[in-house]
Amino acid sequence: MKRRVGVVVFPGVNCDMDTYYVIKDVLKGDVRYVWHTETDLSDLSCIVLPGGFSYGDYLRAGGLAKFSPVMREIKKMAEKGYPVIGICNGFQILVEAGLLPGAFLKNKTLTFICKMQYIKVVNNTSIFTKGYKKGEVLRIPIAHGEGNYYLDGDTLKEVLDNDQIAFQYCSEDGTVGEEFNPNGSTYHIAGILNKNKNVLGMMPHPERASEMILGSVDGAKILKALVD
Amino acid sequence: MADSVLNLEEIIISDRVKKHLEVLNLSEDEYRLIVSYLGREPNEVELGMFGALWSEHCGYKHTRKLIKELPTEGKYIYQGPGENAGVVRVDDVAIVFKVESHNHPSAVEPYQGAATGVGGIVRDILAMGARPIALLDSLRFGDVSKPEVRHIVSGVVKGISDYGNCIGVPTVAGEVYFEDIYSNNPLVNVMCVGVTKVDKLVKAVAKGVGNLVVYYGSKTGRDGVHGATFASAELSSEKEDTRSSIQIADPFVEKKLIEATLELVENGLVVAIQDMGAAGLTSSSCEMAAKGGVGIELELDKVPVRVSDITPYEIMLSESQERMLAIVEPSKLEKVREILDKWELDWAVIGKVTDTRRCVVKYRGEVVADVPLKYLVDMVPTYVKPAKEDQNVKKLRDIKPNLIVEDYRDVILKLLSSPNISSKSWVYEQYDWSVQTNTVVGPGRAGASVLRIKGTNKGIAVKIDGNGRYMYASPYNGVMVAVAEVTRNVSFVGAEPAGITNCLNFGSPDDPNVSYQLQQAIKGLAKACKELGVPVTGGNASLYNETDGVQIYPTVIVGCVGIIHDINKIVDGVFKKPGDLIALVGNETKEDFGMAEILKIIGSDVCGKPPIVEFDVEKRLQEFARFVISHGLISSAMDISEGGMIVPIVEGIIDTKLGARIDLSVMPVYPSIALFSETPSRGIFSFDKEFLDTLKMIAEHYGLKFRVIGEVIDKDELVIEGLPEGSLVLSKEELRKAFYSKPF
């Protein structure tokens, strides 16, 4: 079935056009922008919350976007099992909106970090990650100031029990450890799924790793899964 | 003025006006000139408007005559100086770019000063109707061992990071240098590049009598009143109250301003736009009207304001950030309203275009200012101040530098770890350089950064350079080195230099030595640009960079945009595979250690003559580089500048699993000269062995020295042979430790 992807635009997001470009021009998918006040998403089969600084990250990252009218509809879609992916700021919004567990802290360096990053596929059963091998190492850029994803012990146990961890930060050869974790996130988590595995939040930017000219195509399969 | 009825000498200036003149940084003679222009004394608001528009920042009082020498024509030029930014063109793509300084605000409040510096130059590009696609910054700080300097460094970097990242414009390149002389006067120069289609470009030219003046963006507050005049005066530790001149940044509003403005332009809803930057409403309204040969009438009651008791004087001179002024036909106002409301921006119709060629400002039913625009904008007094070189500088230049290298390992590692040479990843990793998905070659990989232009097979290369130490010893020759270096960097990724933008950072031109530096530097800039055939599209002047009598080095920052005709035919500076040969190409290596980086490292006096660019060689080297890159003959190219040839060799291997073996015995000069000389017009190229003969022939055709000095090896180390002590092996680990050491 051909799908139609909605890329949600809150004032202040800045990866909306990049994500749209990859889905439409690189992956040849059907895609449209969704303005944050929209309430009818019935034409869409999946949702991308792109990265950026919705509402300037004022209050805290994602803290204001969760109140936008479109979020009610997105919650409904997520509950019905439609795929929803939040990238970077989109991940933060999904956490703020309660669609994913946890919370975000400032990076352990207390600075913004932008660089190429290695991540490892942990769960490869979800719609987003099924194109990868378990343990496969991907090279995808990160660009964030508040990517230190925090889970308390009970929640960590729960997500481990449910196999919800999609990606972990790692070295080039797949080694996981403190020195390969750029922001200090719990259990080196770079991406996480909800219980039903139809909602994914991830800090790395797959739309920046979908064309060879930009140095990596390792992220393309994640977005491709939404198109096919 | 000949037709003036007033005798200038007889104008008595009251103490109250004198105080006001001091705040505005206007001279008494300039006041008399204003009185003679108007035929009466200006009121307070009018005098404030003159102060703003006659400041160096807006009026180019001390540079206007000098910059006439700069070449402004070239094959890619679409818009030269005079607009909000310059434009070069390839096919139907317009590339808009400009560099601007925010030195004074960054000295007083580093975080806000740098952030608002980014915001301001982005709006200049936006005002041309172009989407900002890249930022570059050139930073100069003092001695980094001083805590107060570290405070400035951290604040400036965070200011740029927070602002640029939030608005989603990648910071793709830049440079950072530390010299004690900048301790109290840091330099923050930011360049922005934008793209649009040629037919979507907008000019800041008001037209159409009866058209509306639409204000949009943030509300107007008292912040930054006198900002333009502040930026055009010396700092002093006694003038602590200048803090009120600082503006506060709101990148979220800027992001909305970008999207709203581009939507207005895309839908053809605006006649003209200008950013309310330096001198705010005054400069934007008066400059647009003056350029259009029309008049403008403003009603200040309509301006969205933050505080109700703000005065007309403050409204006219406020530099509150994130504000734009557009000229709109009345029939299109409804559509403009829809877009501005959608983006949740404050906006108001605050006036109209008239045919009076005057700026008339009304407030609460009264006319509070009424001035012919030509006096404010076109008849700015210009000066070329008496110039005389400081004899101490001449003496410094005449001392021959003393280079003695005893322990090569020690000197190489010290050089690599020095703050001016070491990797700037601690800075650029704080900037989002990959947003917008156009960054093909990002920071740290080549001399210049490369961006693609989506929807075409074209790209651009961008870079910014300027060695203030060279310019101090010889402003004329130093600037020429900067122009040669920036264009070389652009050519070395495979791009054709298309246009130059510059920022003139100097001390007070009232000092004869500064006046001399200014004149010599602009002469050098003009000569270099003519020699290399790259026109100047615009720039900015920041004078009075001195605190308590200490002047900065004369620092001309040169930004360059180059055109890449096929985005798939580029190289970076990283070595690619074992067995590739490494060659030194270009000019013969000379004993160029005047004002060189290595002198500081070995504890020798920094003195001597900076290198002299041989433009004939420089031009041929750049043509050679572009030719061999476009034909796929080389694997990497990197120019040689501060620190000498050793630096690009290390950069070639540092982030790879490869190493290099270099043999200095093939060089006709002593090893210390081979490794550390800063002779311009040279580069390090790596290439597959099979192309050796071809490359030699092509280099010969271009009349260049071509010397194979080593090869890329499959081992994590750098081997240097032919040293006095034999050969030296440096492990990648120790190289990395040195090169990636942070200054604090």
PDB file of C-alpha atoms in Angstrom, chain B residues 169-295:
ATOM      1  CA  VAL B 169      20.971  28.068   9.398  1.00  0.00           C
ATOM      2  CA  PRO B 170      24.113  25.914   9.434  1.00  0.00           C
ATOM      3  CA  THR B 171      27.399  27.446  10.560  1.00  0.00           C
ATOM      4  CA  VAL B 172      29.636  25.742   8.021  1.00  0.00           C
ATOM      5  CA  ALA B 173      33.028  27.427   8.304  1.00  0.00           C
ATOM      6  CA  GLY B 174      34.987  30.045  10.134  1.00  0.00           C
ATOM      7  CA  GLU B 175      38.222  30.834  11.866  1.00  0.00           C
ATOM      8  CA  VAL B 176      39.354  31.684  15.378  1.00  0.00           C
ATOM      9  CA  TYR B 177      42.603  33.376  16.383  1.00  0.00           C
ATOM     10  CA  PHE B 178      43.982  34.430  19.714  1.00  0.00           C
ATOM     11  CA  GLU B 179      46.297  37.424  20.112  1.00  0.00           C
ATOM     12  CA  ASP B 180      46.744  39.435  23.285  1.00  0.00           C
ATOM     13  CA  ILE B 181      45.932  42.662  21.455  1.00  0.00           C
ATOM     14  CA  TYR B 182      42.254  41.612  21.161  1.00  0.00           C
ATOM     15  CA  SER B 183      41.836  41.012  24.912  1.00  0.00           C
ATOM     16  CA  ASN B 184      39.502  43.970  25.451  1.00  0.00           C
ATOM     17  CA  ASN B 185      38.308  44.239  21.879  1.00  0.00           C
ATOM     18  CA  PRO B 186      37.270  40.857  20.525  1.00  0.00           C
ATOM     19  CA  LEU B 187      36.228  40.709  16.905  1.00  0.00           C
ATOM     20  CA  VAL B 188      33.011  38.953  15.964  1.00  0.00           C
ATOM     21  CA  ASN B 189      32.510  39.059  12.208  1.00  0.00           C
ATOM     22  CA  VAL B 190      29.691  36.968  10.809  1.00  0.00           C
ATOM     23  CA  MET B 191      29.104  36.192   7.156  1.00  0.00           C
ATOM     24  CA  CYS B 192      25.800  34.896   5.843  1.00  0.00           C
ATOM     25  CA  VAL B 193      25.076  33.321   2.468  1.00  0.00           C
ATOM     26  CA  GLY B 194      21.615  32.972   0.982  1.00  0.00           C
ATOM     27  CA  VAL B 195      20.138  31.633  -2.230  1.00  0.00           C
ATOM     28  CA  THR B 196      17.097  32.402  -4.305  1.00  0.00           C
ATOM     29  CA  LYS B 197      16.081  32.573  -7.945  1.00  0.00           C
ATOM     30  CA  VAL B 198      17.328  35.691  -9.685  1.00  0.00           C
ATOM     31  CA  ASP B 199      13.772  36.808 -10.465  1.00  0.00           C
ATOM     32  CA  LYS B 200      12.784  36.608  -6.790  1.00  0.00           C
ATOM     33  CA  LEU B 201      15.420  39.054  -5.565  1.00  0.00           C
ATOM     34  CA  VAL B 202      14.082  42.035  -3.664  1.00  0.00           C
ATOM     35  CA  LYS B 203      15.723  45.433  -3.393  1.00  0.00           C
ATOM     36  CA  ALA B 204      15.594  47.904  -0.563  1.00  0.00           C
ATOM     37  CA  VAL B 205      14.217  50.596  -2.865  1.00  0.00           C
ATOM     38  CA  ALA B 206      10.936  52.204  -1.847  1.00  0.00           C
ATOM     39  CA  LYS B 207       8.671  53.007  -4.764  1.00  0.00           C
ATOM     40  CA  GLY B 208       5.090  53.970  -5.529  1.00  0.00           C
ATOM     41  CA  VAL B 209       3.612  57.055  -3.874  1.00  0.00           C
ATOM     42  CA  GLY B 210       0.795  55.951  -1.591  1.00  0.00           C
ATOM     43  CA  ASN B 211       2.289  52.527  -0.914  1.00  0.00           C
ATOM     44  CA  LEU B 212       2.232  51.432   2.693  1.00  0.00           C
ATOM     45  CA  VAL B 213       5.091  51.105   5.138  1.00  0.00           C
ATOM     46  CA  VAL B 214       4.570  47.820   6.992  1.00  0.00           C
ATOM     47  CA  TYR B 215       6.436  47.075  10.205  1.00  0.00           C
ATOM     48  CA  TYR B 216       6.672  43.426  11.319  1.00  0.00           C
ATOM     49  CA  GLY B 217       8.562  41.328  13.830  1.00  0.00           C
ATOM     50  CA  SER B 218       9.241  42.051  17.474  1.00  0.00           C
ATOM     51  CA  LYS B 219       7.892  45.055  19.310  1.00  0.00           C
ATOM     52  CA  THR B 220      10.087  48.118  19.729  1.00  0.00           C
ATOM     53  CA  GLY B 221      11.727  48.641  23.084  1.00  0.00           C
ATOM     54  CA  ARG B 222      14.458  50.877  24.417  1.00  0.00           C
ATOM     55  CA  ASP B 223      17.212  48.342  23.785  1.00  0.00           C
ATOM     56  CA  GLY B 224      20.026  49.439  21.562  1.00  0.00           C
ATOM     57  CA  VAL B 225      19.150  53.117  21.394  1.00  0.00           C
ATOM     58  CA  HIS B 226      22.344  54.684  20.021  1.00  0.00           C
ATOM     59  CA  GLY B 227      23.677  51.285  18.988  1.00  0.00           C
ATOM     60  CA  ALA B 228      25.026  52.521  15.652  1.00  0.00           C
ATOM     61  CA  THR B 229      26.803  55.443  17.278  1.00  0.00           C
ATOM     62  CA  PHE B 230      28.052  53.200  20.065  1.00  0.00           C
ATOM     63  CA  ALA B 231      29.566  50.880  17.502  1.00  0.00           C
ATOM     64  CA  SER B 232      31.330  53.856  16.018  1.00  0.00           C
ATOM     65  CA  ALA B 233      33.049  55.090  19.175  1.00  0.00           C
ATOM     66  CA  GLU B 234      35.929  53.868  21.282  1.00  0.00           C
ATOM     67  CA  LEU B 235      35.218  51.788  24.344  1.00  0.00           C
ATOM     68  CA  SER B 236      36.371  52.969  27.706  1.00  0.00           C
ATOM     69  CA  SER B 237      36.343  51.370  31.096  1.00  0.00           C
ATOM     70  CA  GLU B 238      34.853  54.634  32.359  1.00  0.00           C
ATOM     71  CA  LYS B 239      31.872  54.551  30.022  1.00  0.00           C
ATOM     72  CA  GLU B 240      30.193  51.727  31.897  1.00  0.00           C
ATOM     73  CA  ASP B 241      26.700  52.992  31.071  1.00  0.00           C
ATOM     74  CA  THR B 242      27.132  51.838  27.480  1.00  0.00           C
ATOM     75  CA  ARG B 243      25.596  48.562  28.666  1.00  0.00           C
ATOM     76  CA  SER B 244      22.186  50.001  27.760  1.00  0.00           C
ATOM     77  CA  SER B 245      23.285  49.904  24.141  1.00  0.00           C
ATOM     78  CA  ILE B 246      23.128  46.134  24.015  1.00  0.00           C
ATOM     79  CA  GLN B 247      20.272  44.392  22.246  1.00  0.00           C
ATOM     80  CA  ILE B 248      18.690  41.131  23.320  1.00  0.00           C
ATOM     81  CA  ALA B 249      18.334  38.262  20.860  1.00  0.00           C
ATOM     82  CA  ASP B 250      15.177  36.225  20.223  1.00  0.00           C
ATOM     83  CA  PRO B 251      16.034  33.541  17.661  1.00  0.00           C
ATOM     84  CA  PHE B 252      12.519  32.070  17.719  1.00  0.00           C
ATOM     85  CA  VAL B 253      11.095  35.315  16.359  1.00  0.00           C
ATOM     86  CA  GLU B 254      13.931  35.424  13.812  1.00  0.00           C
ATOM     87  CA  LYS B 255      12.992  31.966  12.546  1.00  0.00           C
ATOM     88  CA  LYS B 256       9.378  33.053  12.125  1.00  0.00           C
ATOM     89  CA  LEU B 257      10.602  36.253  10.450  1.00  0.00           C
ATOM     90  CA  ILE B 258      12.581  34.181   7.934  1.00  0.00           C
ATOM     91  CA  GLU B 259       9.634  31.993   6.994  1.00  0.00           C
ATOM     92  CA  ALA B 260       7.136  34.870   6.906  1.00  0.00           C
ATOM     93  CA  THR B 261       9.433  37.077   4.801  1.00  0.00           C
ATOM     94  CA  LEU B 262      10.130  34.318   2.300  1.00  0.00           C
ATOM     95  CA  GLU B 263       6.397  33.647   2.033  1.00  0.00           C
ATOM     96  CA  LEU B 264       5.749  37.346   1.377  1.00  0.00           C
ATOM     97  CA  VAL B 265       8.443  37.395  -1.303  1.00  0.00           C
ATOM     98  CA  GLU B 266       7.371  34.103  -2.885  1.00  0.00           C
ATOM     99  CA  ASN B 267       3.867  35.484  -3.298  1.00  0.00           C
ATOM    100  CA  GLY B 268       5.096  38.780  -4.764  1.00  0.00           C
ATOM    101  CA  LEU B 269       3.564  40.859  -1.990  1.00  0.00           C
ATOM    102  CA  VAL B 270       6.360  43.346  -1.285  1.00  0.00           C
ATOM    103  CA  VAL B 271       7.876  46.232  -3.227  1.00  0.00           C
ATOM    104  CA  ALA B 272      10.929  46.537  -0.967  1.00  0.00           C
ATOM    105  CA  ILE B 273      12.206  45.243   2.351  1.00  0.00           C
ATOM    106  CA  GLN B 274      14.896  46.323   4.744  1.00  0.00           C
ATOM    107  CA  ASP B 275      15.983  45.016   8.079  1.00  0.00           C
ATOM    108  CA  MET B 276      15.690  47.388  11.015  1.00  0.00           C
ATOM    109  CA  GLY B 277      19.267  46.808  12.044  1.00  0.00           C
ATOM    110  CA  ALA B 278      21.778  49.465  12.969  1.00  0.00           C
ATOM    111  CA  ALA B 279      19.887  52.730  13.600  1.00  0.00           C
ATOM    112  CA  GLY B 280      16.633  50.755  13.415  1.00  0.00           C
ATOM    113  CA  LEU B 281      13.582  52.475  11.998  1.00  0.00           C
ATOM    114  CA  THR B 282      15.570  55.569  11.046  1.00  0.00           C
ATOM    115  CA  SER B 283      17.996  53.868   8.696  1.00  0.00           C
ATOM    116  CA  SER B 284      15.561  51.369   7.208  1.00  0.00           C
ATOM    117  CA  SER B 285      12.922  53.953   6.354  1.00  0.00           C
ATOM    118  CA  CYS B 286      15.256  56.739   5.223  1.00  0.00           C
ATOM    119  CA  GLU B 287      17.609  54.535   3.199  1.00  0.00           C
ATOM    120  CA  MET B 288      14.802  52.772   1.330  1.00  0.00           C
ATOM    121  CA  ALA B 289      13.077  56.085   0.530  1.00  0.00           C
ATOM    122  CA  ALA B 290      16.317  57.832  -0.477  1.00  0.00           C
ATOM    123  CA  LYS B 291      17.250  54.993  -2.847  1.00  0.00           C
ATOM    124  CA  GLY B 292      13.804  55.131  -4.445  1.00  0.00           C
ATOM    125  CA  GLY B 293      13.914  58.897  -4.872  1.00  0.00           C
ATOM    126  CA  VAL B 294      10.677  59.202  -2.933  1.00  0.00           C
ATOM    127  CA  GLY B 295       9.644  60.505   0.480  1.00  0.00           C
TER     128      GLY B 295
END
